[in-house]
Coordinates of N, CA and C in Angstrom, one line a residue:
M1 N -12.6 -15.1 7.5 CA -12.5 -13.7 8.2 C -13.9 -13.8 8.7
T2 N -14.1 -12.9 9.6 CA -15.5 -12.8 10.2 C -16.1 -11.4 9.7
D3 N -17.3 -11.4 10.0 CA -18.1 -10.2 9.7 C -17.9 -8.7 10.3
E4 N -16.8 -8.8 11.0 CA -16.6 -7.4 11.9 C -16.5 -6.2 11.0
K5 N -16.8 -5.2 11.6 CA -16.9 -3.8 10.8 C -15.5 -3.5 10.0
P6 N -15.5 -3.2 9.2 CA -13.9 -2.8 8.3 C -13.3 -1.7 8.9
L7 N -11.9 -2.1 8.6 CA -11.2 -0.9 9.4 C -11.2 0.3 8.5
L8 N -11.1 -0.1 7.2 CA -11.2 0.9 6.1 C -12.3 0.5 5.2
E9 N -13.2 1.5 4.8 CA -14.3 1.2 4.1 C -14.3 2.2 2.9
I10 N -14.5 1.8 1.7 CA -14.4 2.9 0.5 C -15.9 2.5 -0.1
S11 N -16.7 3.6 -0.3 CA -17.9 3.2 -0.9 C -18.2 4.4 -1.8
C12 N -18.7 3.7 -3.1 CA -19.1 4.5 -4.3 C -18.2 5.5 -4.6
L13 N -16.9 5.2 -4.7 CA -16.0 6.5 -4.9 C -15.8 7.1 -6.2
T14 N -15.8 8.2 -6.6 CA -15.5 8.8 -7.7 C -14.4 9.8 -7.4
A15 N -13.4 9.8 -8.3 CA -12.2 10.7 -8.0 C -11.5 10.9 -9.5
G16 N -10.6 11.8 -9.5 CA -9.8 12.2 -10.6 C -8.9 13.3 -10.5
Y17 N -8.6 13.8 -11.7 CA -7.7 15.0 -11.7 C -8.4 16.3 -12.5
G18 N -8.8 17.0 -11.9 CA -9.7 18.2 -12.7 C -11.1 17.6 -13.4
D19 N -10.8 17.9 -14.4 CA -12.1 17.4 -15.2 C -12.1 15.8 -15.5
F20 N -10.8 15.4 -15.5 CA -10.6 13.9 -15.8 C -10.9 13.0 -14.8
K21 N -11.9 12.0 -15.1 CA -12.3 11.0 -13.7 C -11.4 9.8 -13.9
A22 N -10.8 9.3 -13.0 CA -10.1 8.0 -12.8 C -10.7 6.9 -12.4
L23 N -11.8 7.3 -11.2 CA -12.3 6.2 -10.5 C -13.9 6.5 -10.5
F24 N -14.5 5.4 -11.0 CA -16.1 5.6 -11.2 C -16.7 4.5 -10.2
G25 N -17.4 4.9 -9.1 CA -18.2 4.1 -8.1 C -17.6 3.0 -7.2
V26 N -16.2 3.3 -7.0 CA -15.5 2.1 -6.5 C -15.9 1.8 -5.0
D27 N -15.8 0.4 -4.6 CA -15.9 0.1 -3.5 C -15.1 -1.1 -3.1
L28 N -14.6 -0.8 -1.7 CA -13.5 -1.5 -1.2 C -13.6 -1.6 0.4
H29 N -13.1 -2.8 1.0 CA -13.1 -2.9 2.1 C -11.9 -3.5 2.8
L30 N -11.3 -3.3 4.0 CA -10.0 -3.9 4.5 C -10.4 -3.9 6.0
R31 N -10.3 -5.2 6.4 CA -10.5 -5.7 7.9 C -9.3 -5.6 8.6
A32 N -9.3 -5.3 9.9 CA -8.3 -5.3 10.6 C -7.4 -6.8 10.5
G33 N -6.2 -6.6 10.6 CA -5.2 -7.6 10.4 C -5.2 -8.3 8.9
E34 N -5.8 -7.7 8.2 CA -6.0 -8.3 6.8 C -5.0 -7.8 5.5
T35 N -4.6 -8.7 4.8 CA -3.6 -8.0 3.6 C -4.6 -8.2 2.3
V36 N -5.0 -7.1 1.8 CA -5.6 -7.1 0.3 C -4.7 -6.7 -0.7
A37 N -4.7 -7.2 -1.6 CA -4.2 -7.0 -3.1 C -5.0 -6.2 -4.2
I38 N -4.8 -5.4 -4.8 CA -5.2 -4.7 -5.8 C -4.5 -5.1 -7.2
I39 N -4.9 -5.6 -8.0 CA -4.4 -6.0 -9.3 C -4.9 -5.3 -10.4
G40 N -4.2 -4.9 -11.5 CA -4.7 -4.3 -12.7 C -3.6 -4.0 -13.7
A41 N -4.0 -3.6 -14.8 CA -2.9 -3.3 -15.7 C -2.8 -1.7 -15.5
N42 N -1.7 -1.3 -16.2 CA -1.3 0.5 -16.3 C -2.5 1.0 -16.6
G43 N -3.0 2.1 -15.8 CA -4.0 3.1 -16.3 C -5.3 2.4 -15.7
A44 N -5.2 1.4 -14.8 CA -6.5 0.9 -14.3 C -7.2 1.9 -13.3
G45 N -6.3 2.6 -12.4 CA -6.7 3.6 -11.5 C -6.3 3.1 -10.2
K46 N -5.4 2.1 -10.1 CA -4.8 1.7 -8.9 C -4.2 2.8 -8.0
T47 N -3.2 3.6 -8.7 CA -2.6 4.5 -8.0 C -3.5 5.7 -7.6
T48 N -4.3 6.1 -8.5 CA -5.3 7.1 -8.2 C -6.2 6.6 -7.1
L49 N -6.5 5.5 -6.8 CA -7.2 5.0 -5.7 C -6.4 5.0 -4.5
M50 N -5.1 4.7 -4.3 CA -4.1 5.0 -3.3 C -4.0 6.7 -2.7
R51 N -4.0 7.1 -3.9 CA -3.7 8.7 -3.6 C -5.1 9.2 -3.0
A52 N -6.3 8.8 -3.5 CA -7.4 9.4 -2.9 C -7.8 8.7 -1.5
I53 N -7.1 7.7 -0.9 CA -7.3 7.2 0.2 C -6.5 8.2 1.2
T54 N -5.4 8.4 0.7 CA -4.3 9.1 1.5 C -4.6 10.7 1.4
G55 N -5.6 11.1 0.7 CA -5.9 12.9 0.5 C -5.0 13.5 -0.3
I56 N -4.4 12.8 -1.1 CA -3.5 13.5 -2.2 C -4.4 13.7 -3.4
V57 N -5.4 13.0 -3.7 CA -6.3 13.2 -4.8 C -7.8 13.6 -4.0
R58 N -8.2 14.6 -4.4 CA -9.5 15.1 -3.9 C -10.6 14.0 -4.6
T59 N -11.6 13.7 -3.9 CA -12.7 12.7 -4.3 C -13.8 13.8 -4.6
A60 N -14.6 13.2 -5.7 CA -15.9 13.8 -6.3 C -17.0 13.5 -5.7
S61 N -17.3 12.2 -5.3 CA -18.3 11.7 -4.5 C -18.1 10.5 -4.0
G62 N -19.0 9.9 -3.0 CA -18.5 8.6 -2.3 C -17.9 9.0 -1.0
A63 N -17.4 7.9 -0.3 CA -17.0 8.1 1.1 C -15.8 7.2 1.3
I64 N -14.9 7.7 2.1 CA -13.7 7.0 2.5 C -13.8 6.9 4.2
R65 N -14.1 5.8 4.9 CA -14.2 5.7 6.2 C -13.1 5.1 6.9
L66 N -12.5 5.4 7.9 CA -11.3 4.6 8.8 C -11.9 4.5 10.1
D67 N -12.2 3.4 10.5 CA -12.8 3.0 11.9 C -14.2 3.7 11.9
G68 N -15.0 3.8 10.9 CA -16.3 4.4 10.8 C -16.3 5.8 10.8
E69 N -15.2 6.5 10.6 CA -15.3 7.9 10.6 C -15.0 8.4 9.1
K70 N -15.6 9.4 8.6 CA -15.3 9.7 7.2 C -13.9 10.6 7.3
I71 N -13.1 10.2 6.2 CA -11.9 10.7 6.2 C -11.7 11.4 4.8
D72 N -12.5 11.3 3.7 CA -12.3 11.7 2.5 C -11.9 13.2 2.3
M73 N -12.5 14.0 3.1 CA -12.3 15.5 2.9 C -10.9 16.0 3.8
L74 N -10.1 15.1 4.4 CA -9.2 15.6 5.1 C -7.9 15.7 4.4
P75 N -7.0 16.6 4.5 CA -5.8 16.8 3.8 C -5.0 15.7 4.2
A76 N -4.0 15.3 3.2 CA -3.1 14.3 3.4 C -2.4 14.3 4.6
P77 N -1.9 15.3 5.3 CA -1.2 15.1 6.4 C -2.0 14.8 7.7
E78 N -3.3 15.2 7.7 CA -4.2 14.8 8.7 C -4.6 13.1 8.4
V79 N -4.7 12.8 7.1 CA -4.8 11.2 7.2 C -3.8 10.4 7.5
L80 N -2.6 11.1 7.2 CA -1.3 10.1 7.7 C -1.3 10.3 9.3
L81 N -1.7 11.5 10.1 CA -2.0 11.3 11.4 C -3.0 10.4 11.9
R82 N -4.0 10.2 11.2 CA -5.2 9.3 11.6 C -4.5 7.8 11.5
G83 N -3.5 7.5 10.9 CA -2.9 6.0 10.7 C -3.1 5.6 9.3
I84 N -3.0 6.3 8.3 CA -2.8 5.6 7.0 C -1.6 6.3 6.4
A85 N -0.5 5.3 6.1 CA 0.7 5.7 5.5 C 0.9 5.0 4.2
M86 N 1.6 5.5 3.2 CA 1.6 4.9 2.0 C 3.1 4.8 1.4
V87 N 3.6 3.7 1.0 CA 5.0 3.5 0.4 C 4.5 3.9 -1.4
P88 N 5.0 5.0 -1.7 CA 4.6 5.6 -3.1 C 5.3 4.7 -4.2
E89 N 4.7 4.7 -5.1 CA 5.2 4.0 -6.6 C 6.6 5.1 -6.9
G90 N 7.7 4.3 -7.1 CA 8.9 5.0 -7.4 C 9.9 5.4 -6.2
R91 N 9.4 5.1 -4.9 CA 10.0 5.3 -3.7 C 10.2 6.9 -3.3
R92 N 10.8 7.6 -4.0 CA 10.7 9.0 -3.8 C 11.2 9.4 -2.5
L93 N 12.7 9.0 -2.4 CA 13.5 9.0 -1.3 C 14.1 10.5 -1.6
F94 N 14.5 10.9 -0.2 CA 15.2 12.5 -0.6 C 16.6 12.2 -1.0
P95 N 17.1 12.7 -1.9 CA 18.6 12.5 -2.4 C 19.6 12.9 -1.5
S96 N 19.3 14.0 -0.8 CA 20.4 14.8 -0.2 C 20.4 14.4 1.2
L97 N 19.5 13.2 1.7 CA 19.5 12.8 3.0 C 20.1 11.3 3.0
S98 N 20.7 10.9 4.2 CA 21.0 9.6 4.5 C 20.0 8.6 4.5
V99 N 20.3 7.4 4.6 CA 19.4 6.3 4.8 C 18.5 6.7 6.1
E100 N 19.2 6.9 7.1 CA 18.5 7.2 8.6 C 17.7 8.2 8.6
E101 N 18.2 9.4 7.9 CA 17.4 10.5 7.8 C 16.1 10.5 7.0
N102 N 16.1 9.7 6.0 CA 14.8 9.4 5.1 C 13.9 8.5 6.1
L103 N 14.5 7.5 6.8 CA 13.7 7.0 7.8 C 13.0 8.0 8.8
L104 N 13.9 8.7 9.5 CA 13.4 9.6 10.4 C 12.5 10.5 10.0
I105 N 12.2 10.9 8.8 CA 11.3 11.9 8.2 C 10.2 11.2 8.4
G106 N 9.9 9.8 8.1 CA 8.8 9.0 8.6 C 8.2 9.1 9.9
G107 N 9.3 9.3 10.8 CA 8.8 9.4 12.3 C 8.2 10.6 12.8
H108 N 8.3 11.8 11.9 CA 7.8 13.1 12.3 C 6.3 13.0 12.5
A109 N 5.7 12.0 12.0 CA 4.2 12.0 11.9 C 3.9 10.6 12.8
R110 N 4.7 10.4 13.8 CA 4.7 9.0 14.5 C 3.6 9.2 15.2
R111 N 2.8 7.8 15.6 CA 1.4 7.8 16.3 C 1.6 6.9 17.6
G112 N 2.0 7.6 18.5 CA 2.0 7.1 20.0 C 3.3 6.1 20.1
D113 N 3.5 5.2 21.0 CA 4.6 4.4 21.2 C 4.3 3.0 20.6
G114 N 4.1 3.0 19.3 CA 4.0 1.8 18.7 C 5.0 1.0 18.4
R115 N 5.1 -0.2 17.6 CA 6.0 -1.2 17.4 C 7.2 -0.5 16.5
W116 N 7.0 0.4 15.7 CA 7.9 0.8 14.7 C 8.8 1.9 15.2
N117 N 10.1 1.5 15.0 CA 11.2 2.9 15.4 C 12.2 2.4 14.6
L118 N 13.5 3.1 14.6 CA 14.6 2.8 14.0 C 15.3 1.3 14.1
N119 N 15.2 0.8 15.4 CA 15.9 -0.4 15.7 C 14.6 -1.3 15.0
A120 N 13.6 -1.2 15.2 CA 12.6 -2.3 14.4 C 12.5 -2.2 13.1
V121 N 12.8 -1.3 12.4 CA 13.1 -1.2 10.9 C 14.3 -1.8 10.4
Y122 N 15.3 -1.5 11.2 CA 16.8 -2.3 10.9 C 16.7 -3.8 11.2
E123 N 15.7 -4.1 12.2 CA 15.6 -5.7 12.5 C 14.9 -6.2 11.2
L124 N 14.0 -5.4 10.7 CA 13.2 -6.0 9.5 C 14.1 -5.9 8.3
F125 N 14.8 -5.0 8.0 CA 15.8 -4.9 6.9 C 17.3 -4.6 7.5
P126 N 17.9 -5.5 7.9 CA 19.1 -5.5 8.4 C 20.3 -4.7 7.6
V127 N 20.2 -5.0 6.3 CA 21.0 -4.2 5.4 C 21.2 -2.5 5.5
L128 N 19.8 -2.2 5.9 CA 19.8 -0.6 6.1 C 20.5 -0.1 7.4
K129 N 20.7 -0.9 8.4 CA 21.6 -0.6 9.3 C 22.7 -0.4 8.9
E130 N 23.4 -1.5 8.1 CA 24.8 -1.3 7.6 C 25.1 -0.1 6.8
R131 N 23.9 0.3 6.0 CA 24.2 1.4 5.1 C 23.5 2.7 5.6
R132 N 23.1 2.8 6.9 CA 22.4 3.8 7.4 C 23.0 5.3 7.2
S133 N 24.1 5.4 7.1 CA 24.7 6.7 6.7 C 25.1 7.1 5.3
D134 N 24.9 6.2 4.3 CA 24.8 6.3 2.9 C 23.7 7.3 2.5
P135 N 23.9 7.9 1.3 CA 22.7 8.7 0.8 C 21.6 7.7 0.4
G136 N 20.5 7.9 0.6 CA 19.5 7.1 0.4 C 19.3 6.6 -1.2
T137 N 19.8 7.6 -2.1 CA 19.7 7.2 -3.5 C 21.0 6.4 -3.9
A138 N 21.9 6.4 -3.1 CA 23.2 5.6 -3.6 C 23.0 3.9 -3.2
L139 N 21.7 3.6 -2.8 CA 21.4 2.2 -2.6 C 20.9 1.7 -4.0
S140 N 20.9 0.2 -3.9 CA 20.3 -0.5 -4.9 C 18.7 -0.3 -4.9
G141 N 18.0 -0.6 -6.1 CA 16.6 -0.4 -6.0 C 15.8 -1.3 -5.4
G142 N 16.1 -2.4 -4.8 CA 15.7 -3.1 -3.8 C 15.8 -2.5 -2.3
Q143 N 16.9 -2.1 -2.0 CA 17.4 -1.4 -0.6 C 16.8 0.0 -0.6
Q144 N 16.7 0.7 -1.8 CA 15.7 2.0 -1.8 C 14.4 1.5 -1.3
Q145 N 13.9 0.5 -2.0 CA 12.4 0.2 -1.6 C 12.2 -0.3 -0.1
M146 N 13.3 -0.9 0.4 CA 13.4 -1.0 1.8 C 13.1 0.3 2.7
V147 N 13.9 1.2 2.3 CA 13.9 2.6 3.0 C 12.6 3.1 2.9
A148 N 12.0 3.1 1.6 CA 10.7 3.6 1.5 C 9.4 2.9 2.4
I149 N 9.6 1.8 2.5 CA 8.8 0.9 3.5 C 9.0 1.2 4.8
G150 N 10.3 1.4 5.2 CA 10.5 1.6 6.6 C 10.1 2.9 7.0
R151 N 10.3 3.9 6.0 CA 9.7 5.4 6.4 C 8.6 5.3 6.5
A152 N 7.7 4.5 5.8 CA 6.1 4.5 6.0 C 5.9 4.0 7.4
L153 N 6.7 2.9 7.8 CA 6.3 2.3 9.0 C 6.5 3.0 10.1
M154 N 7.7 4.1 10.0 CA 7.9 4.7 11.1 C 6.8 5.5 11.8
S155 N 5.7 5.6 10.9 CA 4.7 6.5 11.5 C 3.6 5.5 12.5
N156 N 4.0 4.3 12.4 CA 3.2 3.4 13.2 C 1.9 3.3 12.7
P157 N 1.5 3.2 11.4 CA 0.2 3.0 10.6 C -0.5 1.9 11.1
H158 N -2.1 2.4 11.1 CA -3.0 1.3 11.2 C -2.9 0.6 9.9
V159 N -3.1 1.2 8.7 CA -3.1 0.8 7.4 C -1.9 1.1 6.7
L160 N -1.3 0.3 5.8 CA -0.2 0.4 5.2 C -0.6 0.1 3.6
L161 N -0.3 1.3 2.9 CA -0.6 1.0 1.4 C 0.7 0.9 0.7
C162 N 0.9 -0.1 -0.2 CA 2.0 -0.2 -0.9 C 1.8 -0.3 -2.4
D163 N 2.3 0.8 -3.1 CA 2.0 0.9 -4.4 C 3.2 0.5 -5.4
E164 N 2.9 -0.6 -5.9 CA 3.6 -1.4 -6.9 C 5.3 -1.3 -6.4
I165 N 5.4 -2.1 -5.1 CA 6.7 -2.3 -4.6 C 7.4 -3.1 -5.2
S166 N 7.2 -3.8 -6.2 CA 8.0 -4.9 -6.9 C 8.5 -4.4 -8.3
L167 N 7.9 -3.2 -8.7 CA 8.1 -2.6 -9.9 C 9.7 -2.3 -10.2
G168 N 10.2 -2.8 -11.3 CA 11.6 -2.8 -11.8 C 12.6 -3.3 -11.0
L169 N 12.1 -4.3 -10.1 CA 13.2 -5.2 -9.3 C 13.3 -6.4 -9.7
A170 N 14.4 -7.2 -9.5 CA 14.7 -8.5 -9.9 C 14.0 -9.4 -8.9
P171 N 13.6 -10.7 -9.6 CA 12.7 -11.5 -8.9 C 13.4 -11.8 -7.5
V172 N 14.6 -12.1 -7.3 CA 15.1 -12.6 -6.0 C 15.0 -11.1 -4.9
V173 N 15.0 -10.0 -5.5 CA 14.7 -8.7 -4.6 C 13.4 -8.7 -4.1
I174 N 12.4 -9.1 -5.0 CA 11.1 -8.9 -5.1 C 10.7 -9.9 -3.9
R175 N 11.4 -11.2 -3.8 CA 11.2 -12.1 -3.0 C 11.6 -11.7 -1.5
D176 N 12.6 -11.0 -1.4 CA 12.9 -10.6 0.0 C 12.2 -9.5 0.4
I177 N 11.6 -8.5 -0.5 CA 10.9 -7.5 -0.2 C 9.5 -8.0 0.4
Y178 N 8.9 -8.9 -0.3 CA 7.5 -9.5 0.1 C 7.8 -10.4 1.4
A179 N 8.9 -10.9 1.6 CA 9.1 -11.7 2.8 C 8.6 -10.9 4.2
A180 N 8.7 -9.7 4.0 CA 8.5 -8.8 5.0 C 7.2 -8.5 5.2
I181 N 6.4 -8.7 4.5 CA 5.1 -8.5 4.6 C 4.3 -9.1 5.7
P182 N 4.4 -10.5 5.8 CA 4.0 -11.2 7.1 C 4.3 -10.6 8.5
K183 N 5.7 -10.3 8.3 CA 6.1 -9.6 9.5 C 5.6 -8.4 10.0
I184 N 5.3 -7.5 8.8 CA 4.5 -6.2 9.0 C 3.0 -6.3 9.3
K185 N 2.4 -7.4 8.9 CA 1.1 -7.6 9.2 C 1.1 -8.2 10.7
A186 N 2.1 -9.2 11.2 CA 2.0 -9.7 12.4 C 2.2 -8.5 13.5
S187 N 2.7 -7.2 13.1 CA 3.0 -6.3 14.1 C 1.6 -5.5 14.4
G188 N 0.6 -5.8 13.5 CA -0.7 -5.3 13.8 C -1.1 -4.1 12.8
A189 N -0.3 -4.1 11.7 CA -0.8 -3.3 10.5 C -1.6 -4.2 9.6
S190 N -2.8 -3.4 9.1 CA -3.4 -3.9 7.8 C -3.0 -3.3 6.5
I191 N -2.7 -4.1 5.5 CA -2.1 -3.8 4.4 C -2.8 -3.8 3.1
I192 N -2.5 -2.7 2.2 CA -3.1 -2.7 0.8 C -1.9 -2.9 0.1
V193 N -1.9 -3.8 -0.9 CA -0.6 -4.1 -2.0 C -1.5 -3.8 -3.5
V194 N -0.8 -2.6 -4.2 CA -1.0 -2.5 -5.4 C 0.0 -3.4 -6.2
E195 N -0.5 -4.2 -7.3 CA 0.5 -5.1 -8.0 C 0.1 -5.4 -9.4
Q196 N 1.0 -5.4 -10.2 CA 0.7 -5.8 -11.6 C 0.8 -7.3 -11.8
D197 N 1.7 -7.8 -11.0 CA 2.0 -9.2 -10.9 C 1.1 -10.1 -10.1
I198 N 0.2 -10.7 -10.8 CA -1.0 -11.5 -10.3 C -0.5 -12.5 -9.4
G199 N 0.4 -13.2 -10.0 CA 1.2 -14.4 -8.9 C 1.4 -14.0 -7.7
Q200 N 2.2 -13.0 -7.6 CA 2.7 -12.4 -6.4 C 1.6 -12.0 -5.6
A201 N 0.7 -11.3 -6.1 CA -0.7 -10.7 -5.3 C -1.3 -11.8 -4.8
L202 N -1.5 -12.9 -5.4 CA -2.1 -14.2 -5.0 C -1.5 -14.8 -3.7
K203 N -0.3 -14.7 -3.8 CA 0.6 -15.5 -2.7 C 0.3 -14.6 -1.4
I204 N 0.3 -13.4 -1.3 CA 0.4 -12.7 -0.1 C -1.1 -12.2 0.4
A205 N -2.0 -12.3 -0.3 CA -3.3 -11.6 -0.1 C -4.2 -12.4 0.5
D206 N -5.0 -11.9 1.7 CA -6.2 -12.7 2.1 C -7.2 -12.7 1.1
R207 N -7.4 -11.4 0.5 CA -8.2 -11.0 -0.5 C -7.8 -10.3 -1.8
V208 N -8.3 -10.5 -2.8 CA -7.8 -9.8 -3.9 C -8.8 -9.0 -4.6
Y209 N -8.7 -7.9 -5.3 CA -9.5 -7.0 -5.9 C -8.7 -6.8 -7.5
C210 N -9.5 -6.7 -8.5 CA -9.2 -6.4 -9.7 C -9.8 -5.2 -10.3
M211 N -9.1 -4.2 -10.7 CA -9.5 -2.9 -11.1 C -9.2 -3.0 -13.0
M212 N -10.1 -2.3 -13.5 CA -9.8 -2.1 -15.0 C -10.8 -0.7 -15.4
E213 N -10.0 0.1 -15.9 CA -10.5 1.5 -16.4 C -11.5 2.1 -15.1
G214 N -10.8 2.2 -14.0 CA -11.4 3.0 -12.8 C -12.4 2.3 -12.1
R215 N -12.9 0.9 -12.4 CA -13.8 0.1 -11.7 C -13.3 -1.1 -11.1
M216 N -13.9 -1.6 -10.1 CA -13.6 -2.9 -9.7 C -14.4 -4.0 -10.6
T217 N -13.8 -5.0 -10.9 CA -14.3 -5.7 -11.7 C -14.4 -7.2 -11.2
L218 N -13.6 -7.5 -10.0 CA -13.6 -8.6 -9.4 C -13.2 -8.6 -7.9
E219 N -13.7 -9.3 -7.1 CA -13.1 -9.3 -5.8 C -13.4 -10.7 -5.0
G220 N -12.5 -11.2 -4.3 CA -12.6 -12.5 -3.8 C -11.2 -13.0 -3.1
R221 N -11.4 -14.3 -2.5 CA -10.3 -14.6 -1.8 C -9.7 -15.6 -3.1
P222 N -8.2 -15.4 -2.8 CA -7.1 -16.3 -4.2 C -7.8 -17.7 -4.2
E223 N -8.2 -18.2 -3.3 CA -8.5 -19.8 -3.4 C -9.7 -19.9 -4.0
N224 N -10.5 -19.0 -4.2 CA -11.9 -19.0 -4.7 C -11.9 -18.5 -6.2
L225 N -10.9 -17.9 -6.7 CA -10.6 -17.3 -7.8 C -10.1 -18.2 -8.9
S226 N -10.8 -18.4 -10.1 CA -10.0 -19.3 -11.2 C -9.2 -18.3 -12.0
R227 N -8.3 -18.8 -12.5 CA -7.3 -18.1 -13.5 C -8.2 -17.5 -14.5
E228 N -9.1 -18.0 -15.1 CA -10.2 -17.5 -16.2 C -10.7 -16.4 -15.6
A229 N -11.4 -16.3 -14.5 CA -12.0 -15.3 -14.0 C -11.1 -14.0 -13.7
I230 N -9.7 -14.3 -13.1 CA -8.9 -13.2 -13.0 C -8.4 -12.6 -14.4
H231 N -8.1 -13.5 -15.4 CA -7.6 -13.3 -16.7 C -8.8 -12.4 -17.3
D232 N -10.1 -12.6 -17.3 CA -11.3 -12.0 -17.7 C -11.3 -10.5 -17.2
A233 N -11.3 -10.6 -15.7 CA -11.4 -9.3 -15.3 C -10.1 -8.3 -15.3
Y234 N -9.0 -8.9 -15.4 CA -7.6 -7.9 -15.9 C -7.8 -7.4 -17.2
F235 N -8.3 -8.1 -18.0 CA -8.1 -7.7 -19.4 C -9.5 -7.4 -20.0
G236 N -10.6 -7.5 -19.3 CA -11.9 -6.8 -19.8 C -12.4 -7.9 -20.7
V237 N -12.1 -9.2 -20.6 CA -12.7 -10.4 -21.6 C -14.2 -10.4 -21.3
S238 N -15.2 -10.5 -21.9 CA -16.5 -10.5 -21.7 C -16.7 -12.1 -21.8
A239 N -17.8 -12.4 -20.7 CA -17.9 -14.0 -20.6 C -18.8 -14.4 -21.8

């Protein structure tokens, strides 16, 4: 990677829920065209970080910049319009809507005439075209995850945040879901993937961050990180 200015830059970020702080001085950057993975155990602060980036969780201090512009005080709908979309943990589809209607909701915040529309999502996940008239929650877990990813892509984001997209899925389904990541990246989106599965994260990421107890404990390219260093950062083992 070159030293160009980051597309997304997080500096000294502190955030939480009321009096409870979940993030402490977090730094992270994402370059255009890059896939970054964030690994860490349950309770490490990964989901809170994703929610802070999207404006769902208010920040206490620090800064979040997109293309050099501070966005940390913007409400969530405005962050989406600026080009950051999230695939939330748990998918959160609308049970009363069909697959296609769930996808179209993502298009309500559509930015320009970008790559992603219904046809492009159906090309990425052909099974969704076959099931487009079915209720979204009538699908298998993996297919519901495809809908959640497609819904986020319908806004044509600059940055796609994927929060635990493999959670609860069978290995063969996880493989199919992750096979879409390079195609999404090739469309021009930059991606942050939150994962508990270290092996999966290392396979798809240009760079990896590790979080523990609301702090970044490790950052680097997968090929430069030893198993021992990752294990220590993940579990908090002192050198």
